[in-house]
């Protein structure tokens, strides 16, 4: 086991380069199955969620080769077994994207129910509804989602009951190779949906409207290999933006798409941060104290739920009262308990958190409950007096490449240390 030790009263200063988007990469890797050929993905982040997706591919018979640190060659010509077992699927939500890709290519798939961060119940009914509309039989037996197509995979008109990133991606993958036209209504519009559509189109698919709430997919018989670069990570970028604003820092965040950051930039300005936009970079700095603000998370282009914990940490030290309303997930406030250990004053009632800013946070021993909660604790640790020790950092490694190196480069004193396994007590 490892943990982070983070020194408090830190000011971040300098430049940081953002990598490829986790939530795009974990969809693009299964998408490569749709082509019977070689795909090359560039700007692939070196994170554990990506490793699991690549492992799933190799266990099915795919061939994976790193051409350099961020470029992966994927050859799915030899995929033989359309199955993703529990040992892999249980590690991440995105393992269920293999369903859509395998259905598209093999008309059959068997994928263990996915794992991923615990934000309360995360149903998959909209994925199943979409697959069934395309002509699949879907059953769940012994924890496996089994899909097969008794007749032909056929395009269909699908209205999603909720805006869902996962189901939009999954059904898009299957529909890319269905017969005829599929129309997805009330589709999610996140940047990684657009990125997936662009990748699939570069492989010969015919998908229009990604980035709007109506996506039209004309199914094609054959898809070919392609070389494609993963879109920059909106959430990694946003995390460094919040960290700069929280630490009264001055940081240039590079290799990003400023348009993707608008909902966050707007909120950071309301807290008194200074934002300067460039073509593919944003500079965030602060000289004035942190002002409170209210946030409601929503599907894109609203404020992303994946940046809510980071903002919760920043607002914990504002000079007033802020209200956060979580509009996407059931329960994404598990980090609040840990911030409270550091002196924050936050009351949670269902989907609403009322944050009464405090003058002082103090370093403490805390635990990451999920990926974004983990980085929120790093931000809080920078704002605190004294050292903070953060446990369960494997969550952070799921989505942030070299977070220690990047933060140290900005002047932070953050270290990863080994924690010896605690001895099992035999005392009664
Ligand atoms: N939902 C349903 N039925 C479904 C699917 C979703 O009711 O069949 C509900 C969910 O319960 C949730 C809402 O719809 O309340 C949105 O879920 P969505 O499907 O959009 O989320 P996801 O695909 O499970 C992805 C990201 C999450 C991110 C959410 C929201 C990936 C791999 N994961 O999850 O990312 O929070 O979209 O933007 O893309 C993260 O990166 O830290 C992370 C958790």
XYZ file of C-alpha atoms and ligand atoms in Angstrom:
472
model
C 0.000 0.000 0.000
C 1.092 3.544 -0.655
C 0.047 6.947 0.591
C 0.779 10.584 -0.178
C 2.342 12.932 2.310
C 1.498 16.504 1.360
C 2.988 19.642 2.899
C 0.532 22.423 3.641
C 0.628 26.173 2.966
C 1.695 25.526 -0.580
C 1.572 27.962 -3.469
C 1.632 26.380 -6.935
C 3.543 28.215 -9.619
C 4.777 27.287 -13.095
C 3.503 25.246 -16.023
C 1.789 21.894 -16.241
C 0.916 19.850 -19.332
C -2.342 17.947 -19.372
C -2.540 14.448 -20.850
C -5.157 12.630 -22.903
C -8.602 12.253 -21.370
C -9.161 9.197 -19.207
C -12.840 8.992 -20.046
C -12.132 9.211 -23.772
C -9.238 6.727 -23.748
C -11.240 4.093 -21.881
C -13.901 4.276 -24.628
C -11.522 4.475 -27.597
C -9.652 1.318 -26.566
C -12.737 -0.961 -26.768
C -13.796 0.895 -29.947
C -10.706 -0.491 -31.668
C -12.462 -3.884 -31.649
C -14.899 -2.608 -34.280
C -12.103 -2.519 -36.853
C -10.585 -5.722 -38.070
C -7.232 -4.041 -38.384
C -4.594 -2.053 -36.567
C -5.421 1.164 -34.701
C -2.831 3.512 -33.253
C -3.937 5.699 -30.372
C -1.767 8.687 -29.480
C -1.858 10.893 -26.373
C -3.013 7.923 -24.277
C -2.655 8.693 -20.556
C -0.504 6.357 -18.489
C -3.051 5.531 -15.803
C -4.352 2.345 -14.285
C -7.815 2.529 -15.901
C -6.118 2.461 -19.306
C -3.966 -0.510 -18.248
C -7.100 -2.458 -17.285
C -8.801 -1.715 -20.619
C -5.707 -2.841 -22.527
C -5.468 -5.967 -20.387
C -9.081 -6.814 -21.174
C -8.231 -6.572 -24.869
C -5.180 -8.800 -24.630
C -7.069 -11.427 -22.632
C -9.593 -11.590 -25.482
C -6.797 -12.240 -27.968
C -6.052 -8.649 -29.036
C -2.437 -7.512 -29.478
C -1.266 -4.372 -27.735
C 2.113 -2.711 -28.211
C 3.374 0.596 -26.827
C 5.205 2.521 -29.575
C 6.196 5.151 -27.029
C 5.020 6.240 -23.568
C 1.709 7.628 -24.856
C 1.178 5.832 -28.160
C -0.430 2.407 -28.272
C -0.853 0.132 -31.256
C -3.901 -2.124 -30.979
C -4.518 -5.050 -33.293
C -7.869 -6.710 -32.707
C -7.782 -9.048 -35.754
C -7.220 -12.016 -33.480
C -9.840 -11.301 -30.834
C -11.547 -14.634 -30.320
C -13.238 -14.642 -26.954
C -15.806 -11.820 -26.513
C -15.712 -12.015 -22.718
C -14.519 -9.609 -20.015
C -14.190 -11.390 -16.671
C -14.884 -10.056 -13.179
C -11.158 -9.709 -12.307
C -10.884 -6.906 -14.864
C -14.401 -5.461 -15.078
C -14.647 -5.006 -11.322
C -11.894 -2.381 -11.405
C -13.619 0.191 -13.557
C -16.939 1.366 -14.907
C -15.697 1.714 -18.464
C -15.215 -2.050 -18.784
C -18.840 -2.104 -19.934
C -17.855 -0.346 -23.174
C -16.631 -3.744 -24.361
C -20.296 -4.753 -24.540
C -21.126 -2.188 -27.226
C -17.947 -2.852 -29.205
C -18.240 -6.661 -29.036
C -21.937 -6.580 -29.959
C -21.030 -4.363 -32.927
C -18.387 -6.749 -34.218
C -19.353 -10.240 -33.010
C -23.101 -9.824 -32.272
C -22.406 -11.449 -28.928
C -20.712 -10.349 -25.702
C -20.337 -11.397 -22.106
C -19.005 -8.771 -19.712
C -18.988 -8.860 -15.939
C -21.030 -6.142 -14.201
C -18.730 -3.104 -13.970
C -17.012 -1.677 -10.914
C -15.898 1.945 -10.626
C -16.305 4.713 -8.095
C -19.043 4.359 -5.515
C -21.452 7.294 -5.913
C -24.523 5.350 -4.856
C -26.565 3.217 -7.238
C -25.306 3.400 -10.817
C -27.865 1.539 -12.931
C -27.264 0.323 -16.497
C -30.898 0.164 -17.596
C -30.372 2.702 -20.402
C -27.509 0.647 -21.881
C -29.743 -2.423 -21.893
C -32.681 -0.477 -23.327
C -30.443 0.724 -26.161
C -29.005 -2.715 -26.953
C -32.468 -4.285 -26.904
C -33.755 -1.628 -29.304
C -30.996 -2.662 -31.708
C -32.237 -6.266 -31.584
C -30.106 -7.751 -28.786
C -31.249 -10.188 -26.145
C -29.658 -9.106 -22.866
C -29.615 -11.146 -19.659
C -27.738 -10.799 -16.384
C -26.651 -14.131 -14.911
C -24.199 -14.728 -12.093
C -22.916 -11.152 -12.354
C -22.302 -11.369 -16.111
C -24.126 -9.211 -18.653
C -24.725 -11.466 -21.650
C -25.836 -10.021 -24.966
C -26.597 -11.830 -28.200
C -28.331 -10.914 -31.425
C -30.731 -13.639 -32.546
C -31.548 -11.936 -35.853
C -29.771 -8.930 -37.245
C -28.337 -5.938 -35.362
C -30.657 -3.247 -36.689
C -30.681 0.544 -36.355
C -33.387 2.029 -34.169
C -34.756 5.248 -32.687
C -33.724 5.422 -29.018
C -34.747 8.071 -26.506
C -32.646 7.955 -23.329
C -34.716 8.516 -20.172
C -31.750 10.238 -18.494
C -28.733 11.958 -19.994
C -26.085 9.280 -19.674
C -22.505 9.351 -20.909
C -22.062 5.605 -20.528
C -25.175 4.508 -22.412
C -24.627 7.088 -25.177
C -21.117 5.706 -25.751
C -22.113 2.049 -25.465
C -25.047 2.241 -27.841
C -23.035 4.363 -30.292
C -20.390 1.614 -30.384
C -22.902 -1.124 -31.195
C -24.926 1.000 -33.636
C -21.800 1.882 -35.650
C -22.017 -1.633 -37.169
C -25.820 -2.119 -37.096
C -27.896 -2.285 -40.259
C -29.515 1.049 -41.112
C -29.997 4.267 -39.173
C -29.882 4.676 -35.386
C -31.021 7.941 -33.824
C -30.029 8.617 -30.208
C -32.136 11.301 -28.564
C -31.392 13.023 -25.253
C -27.786 11.931 -25.830
C -24.919 13.090 -23.606
C -22.709 15.851 -25.073
C -19.431 15.486 -23.152
C -16.154 16.108 -25.036
C -15.323 12.391 -24.903
C -18.571 11.569 -26.754
C -17.401 13.821 -29.577
C -13.939 12.274 -29.395
C -15.328 8.750 -29.709
C -17.495 9.752 -32.687
C -14.458 11.334 -34.365
C -12.386 8.201 -33.795
C -15.150 5.918 -35.094
C -15.621 8.122 -38.162
C -11.872 7.966 -38.806
C -12.339 4.155 -38.834
C -15.062 4.359 -41.480
C -18.180 4.836 -39.340
C -20.860 7.367 -40.270
C -21.850 9.279 -37.129
C -23.218 12.823 -37.088
C -24.415 15.154 -34.373
C -22.082 14.079 -31.549
C -21.846 17.024 -29.139
C -25.572 17.755 -29.587
C -28.404 15.834 -27.958
C -29.358 14.042 -31.185
C -26.798 11.666 -32.663
C -27.447 9.948 -36.001
C -25.540 6.787 -36.792
C -25.707 5.160 -40.224
C -24.415 1.637 -39.586
C -21.582 0.390 -41.803
C -20.536 -3.188 -42.657
C -16.798 -2.712 -42.467
C -14.546 -0.531 -40.345
C -10.803 -0.188 -40.744
C -7.827 0.692 -38.553
C -6.929 4.312 -37.919
C -4.427 6.552 -36.157
C -6.025 8.952 -33.702
C -4.968 11.271 -30.875
C -7.019 11.271 -27.638
C -8.615 14.618 -26.710
C -7.009 16.518 -23.772
C -8.425 15.674 -20.362
C -10.973 18.298 -19.339
C -11.068 17.037 -15.756
C -7.312 16.754 -15.245
C -7.041 20.315 -16.615
C -9.818 21.481 -14.312
C -8.166 19.871 -11.316
C -4.940 21.834 -11.883
C -6.985 24.999 -12.472
C -8.746 24.600 -9.118
C -5.455 23.732 -7.411
C -3.869 26.937 -8.757
C -6.846 29.023 -7.630
C -6.937 27.359 -4.199
C -3.262 27.964 -3.471
C -3.132 31.637 -4.510
C -0.870 30.305 -7.230
C -0.008 31.249 -10.789
C -0.109 28.281 -13.130
C -0.207 27.920 -16.915
C -2.161 24.768 -17.770
C -1.119 23.611 -21.243
C -2.452 21.237 -23.921
C -6.105 21.852 -23.177
C -9.214 23.022 -25.023
C -10.288 26.248 -23.225
C -13.855 25.909 -24.578
C -14.222 22.701 -22.517
C -13.316 24.644 -19.383
C -15.902 27.446 -19.620
C -18.258 26.319 -16.847
C -15.296 25.965 -14.464
C -13.581 29.193 -15.537
C -16.822 31.070 -14.863
C -17.043 29.702 -11.317
C -13.368 30.299 -10.590
C -13.747 33.938 -11.652
C -16.697 34.224 -9.246
C -14.384 33.052 -6.451
C -11.990 35.877 -7.344
C -9.452 33.933 -9.419
C -7.925 35.481 -12.549
C -8.286 33.433 -15.740
C -6.405 34.148 -18.958
C -7.254 32.046 -22.008
C -4.863 31.192 -24.832
C -5.384 28.947 -27.892
C -4.565 25.710 -26.106
C -3.748 26.830 -22.565
C -5.246 28.660 -19.602
C -3.413 30.625 -16.931
C -4.988 30.672 -13.480
C -3.818 32.954 -10.710
C -5.186 34.590 -7.581
C -4.284 37.571 -5.432
C -7.626 38.213 -3.670
C -9.180 36.068 -0.956
C -11.545 33.256 -1.938
C -15.152 34.392 -2.443
C -18.019 31.934 -1.958
C -20.126 30.793 -4.907
C -22.937 28.366 -5.642
C -22.567 25.402 -7.998
C -24.986 22.946 -9.528
C -23.482 20.015 -11.389
C -25.135 19.075 -14.665
C -24.383 17.100 -17.818
C -22.086 18.906 -20.285
C -21.970 21.832 -20.982
C -23.060 22.332 -17.369
C -20.625 22.215 -14.454
C -19.067 18.696 -14.414
C -19.732 16.442 -11.436
C -16.112 15.268 -11.803
C -14.911 18.719 -10.665
C -17.388 19.077 -7.804
C -15.156 17.647 -5.010
C -12.209 19.830 -6.077
C -14.422 22.938 -5.875
C -15.768 21.722 -2.526
C -12.205 21.764 -1.210
C -11.527 25.269 -2.560
C -14.760 26.703 -1.152
C -14.045 25.171 2.262
C -11.706 28.135 2.818
C -13.807 30.880 1.235
C -14.920 33.913 3.202
C -18.638 33.065 3.196
C -21.289 30.434 2.529
C -21.489 28.398 -0.684
C -24.108 25.876 -1.754
C -23.285 22.920 -4.003
C -26.115 20.927 -5.574
C -25.171 17.590 -7.098
C -27.328 17.190 -10.193
C -25.738 14.107 -11.770
C -24.910 11.411 -9.227
C -26.794 10.140 -6.173
C -24.049 10.561 -3.636
C -20.783 12.292 -4.333
C -20.031 13.830 -0.968
C -17.976 11.108 0.666
C -14.978 13.457 0.620
C -16.807 15.852 2.951
C -16.186 13.652 5.979
C -12.452 13.784 5.269
C -12.474 17.571 4.741
C -14.271 17.868 8.065
C -11.326 16.068 9.685
C -9.205 18.896 8.331
C -11.426 21.546 9.916
C -13.945 22.261 7.141
C -17.507 23.207 8.047
C -19.787 21.473 5.542
C -23.337 20.205 6.043
C -24.666 17.674 3.551
C -28.358 17.021 3.102
C -29.046 14.638 0.237
C -27.798 16.210 -2.956
C -27.016 19.579 -1.341
C -23.869 20.603 0.512
C -23.739 23.888 2.401
C -20.156 25.010 2.853
C -19.440 27.591 5.515
C -15.930 28.781 4.696
C -13.388 28.569 7.515
C -10.232 30.609 8.070
C -8.020 27.646 8.704
C -7.720 24.024 7.581
C -5.259 21.739 9.325
C -3.367 18.737 7.981
C -4.748 15.360 9.048
C -4.758 11.690 8.132
C -7.421 11.222 5.480
C -8.553 8.637 2.981
C -9.470 8.996 -0.696
C -12.910 7.492 -1.232
C -12.706 7.792 -5.010
C -10.651 9.360 -7.773
C -11.880 12.960 -7.677
C -12.327 12.879 -3.898
C -8.643 11.950 -3.738
C -7.451 14.989 -5.696
C -9.834 17.207 -3.719
C -7.947 16.093 -0.608
C -4.620 16.992 -2.227
C -5.984 20.493 -2.913
C -7.255 20.795 0.669
C -3.868 19.593 1.923
C -2.117 22.428 0.060
C -4.489 24.921 1.731
C -3.985 23.473 5.220
C -1.473 24.198 7.969
C 0.875 21.245 8.485
C 1.197 17.903 6.694
C -1.652 15.746 5.402
C -1.394 12.019 4.802
C -3.738 10.664 2.149
C -4.438 6.930 2.037
C -6.052 4.799 -0.677
C -4.240 6.732 -3.381
C -4.737 3.881 -5.860
C -7.966 5.722 -6.681
C -5.953 8.756 -7.776
C -3.674 6.576 -9.934
C -6.752 5.479 -11.873
C -7.016 8.852 -13.570
C -4.005 11.121 -12.950
C -0.723 10.370 -14.671
C 2.342 11.302 -12.613
C 0.367 13.551 -10.287
C 3.336 13.726 -7.891
C 5.805 14.742 -10.607
C 3.468 17.349 -12.071
C 2.696 18.922 -8.677
C 6.320 18.854 -7.518
C 7.193 20.650 -10.725
C 4.774 23.384 -9.622
C 6.596 23.713 -6.301
C 4.524 21.355 -4.150
C 6.077 19.097 -1.590
C 4.132 15.882 -2.130
C 5.659 12.441 -1.669
C 4.457 8.918 -2.333
C 5.524 6.573 0.437
C 5.074 2.874 1.095
C 2.896 1.892 3.996
C 3.791 -1.472 5.484
C 0.753 -3.766 5.777
C -0.509 -3.598 9.336
C 0.065 -6.833 11.268
C -3.042 -8.923 11.793
C -3.947 -8.879 15.450
C -4.444 -12.265 16.999
C -5.587 -10.852 20.316
C -9.174 -11.647 21.287
N -27.913 6.389 -15.246
C -29.084 5.662 -15.239
N -29.175 4.575 -16.062
C -28.165 4.192 -16.888
C -26.976 4.939 -16.891
C -26.875 6.047 -16.047
O -30.006 5.969 -14.501
O -28.325 3.203 -17.602
C -27.789 7.575 -14.364
C -26.655 7.391 -13.351
O -27.110 6.688 -12.221
C -26.262 8.801 -13.065
C -26.536 9.528 -14.380
O -27.397 8.675 -15.131
O -27.102 9.340 -12.078
C -25.304 9.824 -15.202
O -24.571 8.617 -15.431
P -23.603 8.470 -16.680
O -23.985 7.261 -17.429
O -23.582 9.770 -17.417
O -22.224 8.272 -15.973
P -21.144 7.133 -16.233
O -21.072 6.831 -17.683
O -21.383 6.039 -15.266
C -19.271 8.847 -16.705
C -17.861 9.047 -16.254
C -17.854 9.541 -14.822
C -18.659 10.820 -14.750
C -20.062 10.617 -15.328
C -20.860 11.893 -15.430
C -16.602 7.428 -17.513
C -15.859 6.163 -17.527
N -17.129 7.785 -16.355
O -19.833 7.878 -15.830
O -16.503 9.825 -14.538
O -18.782 11.221 -13.407
O -19.963 10.069 -16.661
O -20.212 12.823 -16.218
O -16.694 8.124 -18.510
C -14.633 10.164 -13.155
O -13.945 10.298 -14.164
O -14.211 10.462 -11.990
C -15.989 9.656 -13.280
C -16.641 9.125 -12.285
